[in-house]
Structures are given as C-alpha cells and as structure tokens.
Tab-separated table of C-alpha atoms in Angstrom:
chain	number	residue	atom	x	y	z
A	1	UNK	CA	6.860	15.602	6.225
A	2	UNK	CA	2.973	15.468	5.212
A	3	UNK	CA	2.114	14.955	9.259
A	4	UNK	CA	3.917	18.141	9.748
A	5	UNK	CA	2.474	20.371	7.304
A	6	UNK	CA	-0.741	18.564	7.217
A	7	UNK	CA	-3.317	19.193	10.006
A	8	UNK	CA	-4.907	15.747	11.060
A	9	UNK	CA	-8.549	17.621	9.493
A	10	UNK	CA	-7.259	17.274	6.019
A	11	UNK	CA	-4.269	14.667	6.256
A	12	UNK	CA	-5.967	11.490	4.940
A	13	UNK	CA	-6.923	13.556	1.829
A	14	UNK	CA	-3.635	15.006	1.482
A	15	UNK	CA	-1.757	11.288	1.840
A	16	UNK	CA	-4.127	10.201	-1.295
A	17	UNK	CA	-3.231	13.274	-3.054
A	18	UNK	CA	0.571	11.918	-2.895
A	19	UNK	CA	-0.697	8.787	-3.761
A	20	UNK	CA	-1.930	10.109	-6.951
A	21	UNK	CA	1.622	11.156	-8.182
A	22	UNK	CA	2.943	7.958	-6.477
A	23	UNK	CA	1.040	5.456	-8.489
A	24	UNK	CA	1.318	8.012	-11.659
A	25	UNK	CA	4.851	7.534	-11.461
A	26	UNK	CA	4.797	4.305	-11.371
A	27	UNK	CA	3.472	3.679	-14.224
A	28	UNK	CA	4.882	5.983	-16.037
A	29	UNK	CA	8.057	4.444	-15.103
A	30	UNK	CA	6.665	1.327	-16.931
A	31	UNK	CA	6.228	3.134	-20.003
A	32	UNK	CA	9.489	4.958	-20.246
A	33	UNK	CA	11.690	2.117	-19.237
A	34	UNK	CA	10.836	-0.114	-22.040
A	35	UNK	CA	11.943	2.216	-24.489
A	36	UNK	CA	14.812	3.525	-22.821
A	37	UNK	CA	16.095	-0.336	-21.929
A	38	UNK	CA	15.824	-0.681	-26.069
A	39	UNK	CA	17.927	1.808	-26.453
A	40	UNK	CA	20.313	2.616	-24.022
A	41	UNK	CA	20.337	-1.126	-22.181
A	42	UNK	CA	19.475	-1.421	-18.441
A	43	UNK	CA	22.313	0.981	-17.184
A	44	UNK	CA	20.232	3.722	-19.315
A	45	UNK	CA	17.810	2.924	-16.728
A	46	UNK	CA	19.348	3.008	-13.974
A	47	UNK	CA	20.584	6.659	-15.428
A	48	UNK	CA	17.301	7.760	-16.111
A	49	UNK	CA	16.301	6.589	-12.390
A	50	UNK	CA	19.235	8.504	-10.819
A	51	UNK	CA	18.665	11.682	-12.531
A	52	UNK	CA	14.832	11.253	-11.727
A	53	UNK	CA	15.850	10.473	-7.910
A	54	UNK	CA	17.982	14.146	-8.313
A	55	UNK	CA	15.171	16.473	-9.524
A	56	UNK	CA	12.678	14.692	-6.926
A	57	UNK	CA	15.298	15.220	-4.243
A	58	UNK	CA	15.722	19.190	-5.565
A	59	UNK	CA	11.983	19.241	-4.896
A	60	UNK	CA	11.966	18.454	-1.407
A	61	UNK	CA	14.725	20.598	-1.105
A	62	UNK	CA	12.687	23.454	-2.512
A	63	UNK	CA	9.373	22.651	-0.801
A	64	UNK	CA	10.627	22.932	2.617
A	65	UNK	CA	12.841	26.234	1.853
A	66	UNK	CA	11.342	28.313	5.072
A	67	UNK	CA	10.081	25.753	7.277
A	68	UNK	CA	10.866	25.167	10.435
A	69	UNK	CA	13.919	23.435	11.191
A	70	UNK	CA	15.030	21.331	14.699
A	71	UNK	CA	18.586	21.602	15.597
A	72	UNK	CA	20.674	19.005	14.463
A	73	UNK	CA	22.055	16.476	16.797
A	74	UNK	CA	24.436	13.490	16.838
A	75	UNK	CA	23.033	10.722	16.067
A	76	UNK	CA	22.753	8.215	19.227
A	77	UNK	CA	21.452	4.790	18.591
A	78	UNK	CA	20.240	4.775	22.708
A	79	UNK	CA	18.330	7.842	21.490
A	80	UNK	CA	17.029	6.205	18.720
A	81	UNK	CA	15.761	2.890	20.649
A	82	UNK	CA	14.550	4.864	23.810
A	83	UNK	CA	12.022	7.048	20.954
A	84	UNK	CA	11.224	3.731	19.342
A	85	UNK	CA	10.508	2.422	23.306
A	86	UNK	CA	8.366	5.392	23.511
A	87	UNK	CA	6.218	4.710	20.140
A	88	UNK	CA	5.555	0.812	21.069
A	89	UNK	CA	4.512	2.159	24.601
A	90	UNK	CA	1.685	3.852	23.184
A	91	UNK	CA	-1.778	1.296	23.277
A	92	UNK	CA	-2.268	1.970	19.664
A	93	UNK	CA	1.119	1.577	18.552
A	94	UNK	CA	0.752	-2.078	18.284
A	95	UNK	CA	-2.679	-2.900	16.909
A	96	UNK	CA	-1.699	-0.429	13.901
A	97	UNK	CA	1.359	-2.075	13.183
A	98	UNK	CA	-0.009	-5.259	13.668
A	99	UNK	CA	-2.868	-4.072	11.067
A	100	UNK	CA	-0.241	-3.039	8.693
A	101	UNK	CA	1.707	-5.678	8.403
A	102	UNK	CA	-1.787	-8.195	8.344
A	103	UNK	CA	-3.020	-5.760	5.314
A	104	UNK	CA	0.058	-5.989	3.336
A	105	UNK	CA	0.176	-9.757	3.199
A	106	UNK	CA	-2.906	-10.388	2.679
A	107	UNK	CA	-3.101	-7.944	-0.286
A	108	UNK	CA	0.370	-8.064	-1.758
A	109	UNK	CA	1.042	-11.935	-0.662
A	110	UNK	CA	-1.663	-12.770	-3.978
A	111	UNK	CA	0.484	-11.072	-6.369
A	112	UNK	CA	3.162	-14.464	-7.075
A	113	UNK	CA	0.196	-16.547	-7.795
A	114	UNK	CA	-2.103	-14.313	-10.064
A	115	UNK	CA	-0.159	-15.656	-13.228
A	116	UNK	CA	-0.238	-19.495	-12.054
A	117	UNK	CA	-3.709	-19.213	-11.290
A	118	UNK	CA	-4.725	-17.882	-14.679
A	119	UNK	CA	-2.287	-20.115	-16.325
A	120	UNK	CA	-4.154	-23.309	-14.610
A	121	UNK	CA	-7.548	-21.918	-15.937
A	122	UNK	CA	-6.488	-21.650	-19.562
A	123	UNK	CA	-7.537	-17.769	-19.269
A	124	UNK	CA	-4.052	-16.148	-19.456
A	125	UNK	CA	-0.328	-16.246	-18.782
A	126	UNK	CA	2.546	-13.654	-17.257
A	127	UNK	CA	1.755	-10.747	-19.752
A	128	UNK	CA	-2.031	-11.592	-18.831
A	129	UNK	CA	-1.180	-11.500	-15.016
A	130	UNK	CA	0.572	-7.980	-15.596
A	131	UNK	CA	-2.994	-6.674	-16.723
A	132	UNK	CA	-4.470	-7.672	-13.182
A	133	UNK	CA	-1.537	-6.450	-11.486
A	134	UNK	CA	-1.775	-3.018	-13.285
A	135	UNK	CA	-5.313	-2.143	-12.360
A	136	UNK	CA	-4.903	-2.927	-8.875
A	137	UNK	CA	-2.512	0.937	-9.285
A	138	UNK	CA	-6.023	1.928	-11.372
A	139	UNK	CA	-7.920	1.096	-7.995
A	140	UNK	CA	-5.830	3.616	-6.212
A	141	UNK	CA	-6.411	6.135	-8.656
A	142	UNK	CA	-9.970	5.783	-8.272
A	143	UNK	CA	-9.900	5.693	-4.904
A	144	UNK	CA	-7.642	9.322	-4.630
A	145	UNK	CA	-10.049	10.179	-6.885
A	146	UNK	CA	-13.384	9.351	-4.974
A	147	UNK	CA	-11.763	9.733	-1.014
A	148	UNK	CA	-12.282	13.506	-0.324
A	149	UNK	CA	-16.356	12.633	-0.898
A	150	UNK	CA	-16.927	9.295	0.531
A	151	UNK	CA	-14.638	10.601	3.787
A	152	UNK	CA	-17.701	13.373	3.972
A	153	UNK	CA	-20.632	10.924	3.204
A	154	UNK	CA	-18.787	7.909	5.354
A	155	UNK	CA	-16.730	9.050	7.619
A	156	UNK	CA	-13.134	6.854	8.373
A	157	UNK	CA	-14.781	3.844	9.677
A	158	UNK	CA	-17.261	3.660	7.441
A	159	UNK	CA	-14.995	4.020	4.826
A	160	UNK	CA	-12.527	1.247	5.974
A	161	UNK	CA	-15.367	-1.437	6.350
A	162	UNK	CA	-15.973	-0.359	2.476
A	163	UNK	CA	-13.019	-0.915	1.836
A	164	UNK	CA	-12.763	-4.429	3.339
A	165	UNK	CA	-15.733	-5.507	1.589
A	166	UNK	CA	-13.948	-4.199	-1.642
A	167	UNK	CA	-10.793	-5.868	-1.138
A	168	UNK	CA	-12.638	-9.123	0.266
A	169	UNK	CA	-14.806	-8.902	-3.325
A	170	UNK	CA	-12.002	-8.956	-5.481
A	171	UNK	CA	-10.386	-11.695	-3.605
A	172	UNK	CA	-13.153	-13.795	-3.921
A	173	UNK	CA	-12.894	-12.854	-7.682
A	174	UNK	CA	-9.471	-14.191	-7.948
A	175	UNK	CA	-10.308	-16.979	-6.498
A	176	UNK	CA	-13.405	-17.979	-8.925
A	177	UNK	CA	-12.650	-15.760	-11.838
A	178	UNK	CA	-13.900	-17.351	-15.353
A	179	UNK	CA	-11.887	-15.372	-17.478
A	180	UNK	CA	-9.269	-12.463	-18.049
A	181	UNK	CA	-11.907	-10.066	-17.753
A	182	UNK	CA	-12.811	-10.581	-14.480
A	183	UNK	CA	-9.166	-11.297	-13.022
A	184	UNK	CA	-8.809	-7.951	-14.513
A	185	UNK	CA	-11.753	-6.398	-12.409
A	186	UNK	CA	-10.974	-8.356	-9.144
A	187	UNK	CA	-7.351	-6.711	-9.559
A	188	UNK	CA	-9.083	-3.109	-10.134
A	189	UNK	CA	-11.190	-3.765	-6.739
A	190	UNK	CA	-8.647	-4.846	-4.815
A	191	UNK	CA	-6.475	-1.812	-5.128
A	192	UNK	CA	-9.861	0.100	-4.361
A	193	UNK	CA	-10.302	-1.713	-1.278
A	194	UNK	CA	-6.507	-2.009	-0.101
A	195	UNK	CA	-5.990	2.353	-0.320
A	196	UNK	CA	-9.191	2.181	1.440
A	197	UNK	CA	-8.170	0.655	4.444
A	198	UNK	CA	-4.204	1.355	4.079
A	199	UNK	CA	-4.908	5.577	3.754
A	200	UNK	CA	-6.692	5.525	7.115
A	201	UNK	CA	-4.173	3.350	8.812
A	202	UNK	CA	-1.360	5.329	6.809
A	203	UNK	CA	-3.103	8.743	8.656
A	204	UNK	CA	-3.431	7.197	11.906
A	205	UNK	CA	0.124	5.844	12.313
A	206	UNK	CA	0.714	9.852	11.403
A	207	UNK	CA	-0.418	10.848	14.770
A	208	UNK	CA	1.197	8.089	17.113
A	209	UNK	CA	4.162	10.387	18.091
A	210	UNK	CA	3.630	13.917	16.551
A	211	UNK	CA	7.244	15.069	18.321
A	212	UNK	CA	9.019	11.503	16.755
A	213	UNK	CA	6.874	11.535	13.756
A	214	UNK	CA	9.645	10.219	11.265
A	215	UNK	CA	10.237	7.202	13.666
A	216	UNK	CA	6.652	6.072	13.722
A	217	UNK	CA	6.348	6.102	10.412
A	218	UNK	CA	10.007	3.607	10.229
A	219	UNK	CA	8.109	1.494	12.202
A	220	UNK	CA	4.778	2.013	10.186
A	221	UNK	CA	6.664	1.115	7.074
A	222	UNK	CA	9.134	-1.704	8.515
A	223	UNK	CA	5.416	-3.513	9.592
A	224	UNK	CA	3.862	-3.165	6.225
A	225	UNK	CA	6.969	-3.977	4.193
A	226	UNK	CA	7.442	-7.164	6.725
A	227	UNK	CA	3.587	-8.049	6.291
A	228	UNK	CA	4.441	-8.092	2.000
A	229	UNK	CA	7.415	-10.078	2.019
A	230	UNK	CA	5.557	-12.729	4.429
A	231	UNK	CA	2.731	-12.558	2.528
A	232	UNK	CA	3.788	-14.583	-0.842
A	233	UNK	CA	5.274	-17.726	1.749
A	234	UNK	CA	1.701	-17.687	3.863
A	235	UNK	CA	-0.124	-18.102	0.472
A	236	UNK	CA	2.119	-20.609	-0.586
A	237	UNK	CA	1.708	-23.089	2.508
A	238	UNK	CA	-2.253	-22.466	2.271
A	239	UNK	CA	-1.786	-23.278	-1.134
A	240	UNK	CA	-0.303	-27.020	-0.326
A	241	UNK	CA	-2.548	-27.364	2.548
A	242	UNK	CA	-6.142	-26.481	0.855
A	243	UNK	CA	-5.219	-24.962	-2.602
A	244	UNK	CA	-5.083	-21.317	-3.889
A	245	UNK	CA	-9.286	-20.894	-4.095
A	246	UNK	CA	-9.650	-21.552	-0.522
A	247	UNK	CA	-6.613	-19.641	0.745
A	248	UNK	CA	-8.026	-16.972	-1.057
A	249	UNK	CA	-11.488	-17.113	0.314
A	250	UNK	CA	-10.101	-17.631	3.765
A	251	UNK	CA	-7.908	-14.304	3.190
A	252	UNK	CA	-11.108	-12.365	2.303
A	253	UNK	CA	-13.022	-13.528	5.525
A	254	UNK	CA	-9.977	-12.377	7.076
A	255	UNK	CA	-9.621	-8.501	5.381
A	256	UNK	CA	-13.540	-8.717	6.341
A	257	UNK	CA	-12.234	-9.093	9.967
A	258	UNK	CA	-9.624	-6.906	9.865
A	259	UNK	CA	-11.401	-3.490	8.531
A	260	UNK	CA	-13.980	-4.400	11.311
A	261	UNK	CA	-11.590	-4.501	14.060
A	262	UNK	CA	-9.885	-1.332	12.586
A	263	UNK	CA	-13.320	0.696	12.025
A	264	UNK	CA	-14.294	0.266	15.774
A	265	UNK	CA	-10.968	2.442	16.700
C-alpha cells in the first residue's frame, strides 16, 4: 500500500515514518498488557488485541476510501506462481531476498542468547536481557528519527555501510560487554544499524514489481521472516563450535560484508 501511494523520491522516509508507529505500538503493547493480564487474565488480552486489530483494520478501510481500485478476480494459484516466476526472474530479485533473509539472522538470531550471555558474566539475568532487547526498538526510533537528514547528507549507500558499521559495533559489544550498561548500549546500536540497512532493502524490494507489488513484498517478508527463525539455530551451532564471543564477532565481519555488497547496488 505505501509503494503505491508513495513515490520511490520519498518512500524510504515514508516506510520509517510507519516504523515509528510500528515500534510505538509495540511497546505500548508491553505496557498495557501487563495491567490488563492482572486484571482481566490473558483472554483480556487477547480481547484487547482483537478490538485493537478492528479499529486498525477500520483505518485502512478509511485511508484508502477513493483510491484506485483493480478489478477483482478469482483467485488462481497458476496465476499466483507464474507472478511469483516473474518476481524471481528479475536479477535483483534474488540478491535482495538473499540480503533479507542474511540481515534478519544475523540480527534477530542474537536475541535467545542475550540473557545466557549476561547470566554467564554475572552482569544480569532475563528481566536484565529484556532491557537490551527493548532498546534495540529505541534504535529504530532514533533512526526514524535521524533518516530524512542522513538520506540528504549520505545518500542510500552511504547510509547502509553506516549502518553496517553500527550493527557490526554493537555486536562486537555483545560479545565483550563488561556490564549491563553496555549490553544495554550494544542493544540500542544494533537496532540503529539493523533499520539502517533493513529500510533501504525494505524500499528497494518496493520497486521489484510495481504492477505485483503485494507479491514481492510476500516474498520480501517470507525471506526475512525465514532468515529470523534460522537465525537463533546458526548461533547456536557457532556457539558449540567456537563459543558465543566469536560467533558474534564473526557475525559482525559478516553485517560488515553484507551492507558493502548491498551499498554497491
């Protein structure tokens, strides 16, 4: 919906506007849910959920009253595969996905072992862990804060090698971090550094099929969804084979590597 309404110009800044209400919501959602789940139990929850799911849905209703609207078809699974056949077929198709799905388990993948890792070190536990995991949504904050300005004094590539510098930073951080404090700031930095990188890719995979927008995007999503849930089991066996610090390191040579390959597109 945002590649359709969005020109390309303005799009990136647009998709980190969303990702301002996104990540708002989010936490927010932490917030409420504790009280409500004291309350009225988990099914308040769930309640609360469902009637936010309603007025978010009446939104999108709203927004696109008087857009333009394709005629409905049947729904064809041949159709389907022949538009996703069309997508792949495109040279970048691919690489982005490929990107994607790299990104999100190398970012995401760390999440599982932030509590062990401070646990080990004597510098925190689970409700320690949360803390880490809570400023990586600060990060993108900051960056939809910041992107609108370092887009004009960077440019996109220079912005995604930032980016990977960021996110390789705060991995690094993990890996050596001293204390709570700067677990805390490694988590901060690497949500700086991952919207970094993902918002460009996120933009890009926006114009791989303008006329089967909705199915690039699957695809876009299915890749960076796949790339998380691989993520925690890659980190695991690199934890066995060489232990948590090095996996870590080795993950931010490789971010370094990826927003390299990405900025030269």
């Amino acid at each position: 919906m945002m590649g359709d309404a969005v020109s390309l110009k303005y799009r990136q800044v647009a998709l980190s506007r969303i990702l301002i209400f996104g990540i708002s919501g989010q936490i927010a959602g932490g917030v409420v849910a504790g009280p409500i789940a004291a309350v009225a139990g988990w099914r308040g929850v769930l309640v609360v959920c469902a009637i936010a799911a309603f007025f978010g849905l009446l939104a999108l209703i709203l927004a696109s009253r008087g857009a333009a609207r394709e005629a409905m078809t049947r729904y064809d699974p041949m159709v389907a595969l022949q538009r996703y056949r069309g997508i792949i077929a495109n040279p970048a198709a691919l690489p982005l996905f490929a990107a994607v799905a790299v990104e999100g388990g190398l970012v995401f993948g760390t999440f599982p072992f932030i509590a062990p890792l401070l646990i080990e070190r004597s510098i925190g536990s689970t409700m320690e862990a949360g803390f880490a995991i809570g400023a990586f949504g600060l990060g993108g904050l900051v960056f939809a804060a910041l992107v609108a300005p370092l887009l004009r004094r960077f440019g996109q590539g220079g912005v995604i090698r930032i980016g990977g510098a960021t996110a390789a930073l705060a991995l690094t951080g993990f890996a050596l971090a001293p204390s709570l404090v700067i677990a805390t700031l490694a988590g901060l930095a690497l949500g700086l550094g991952f919207y970094m990188i993902h918002n460009a890719i996120q933009t890009r995979a926006t114009e791989l099929a303008p006329q089967a927008r909705a199915s690039a995007m699957s695809l876009h999503a299915f890749a960076f969804f796949g790339g998380q849930s691989l993520g925690p089991i890659v980190y695991g066996l690199g934890d066995m084979a060489f232990g948590l610090p090095i996996t870590l390191g080795l993950a931010a040579a490789a971010i370094v590597i990826l927003a390299l390959l990405l900025a030269r597109r």
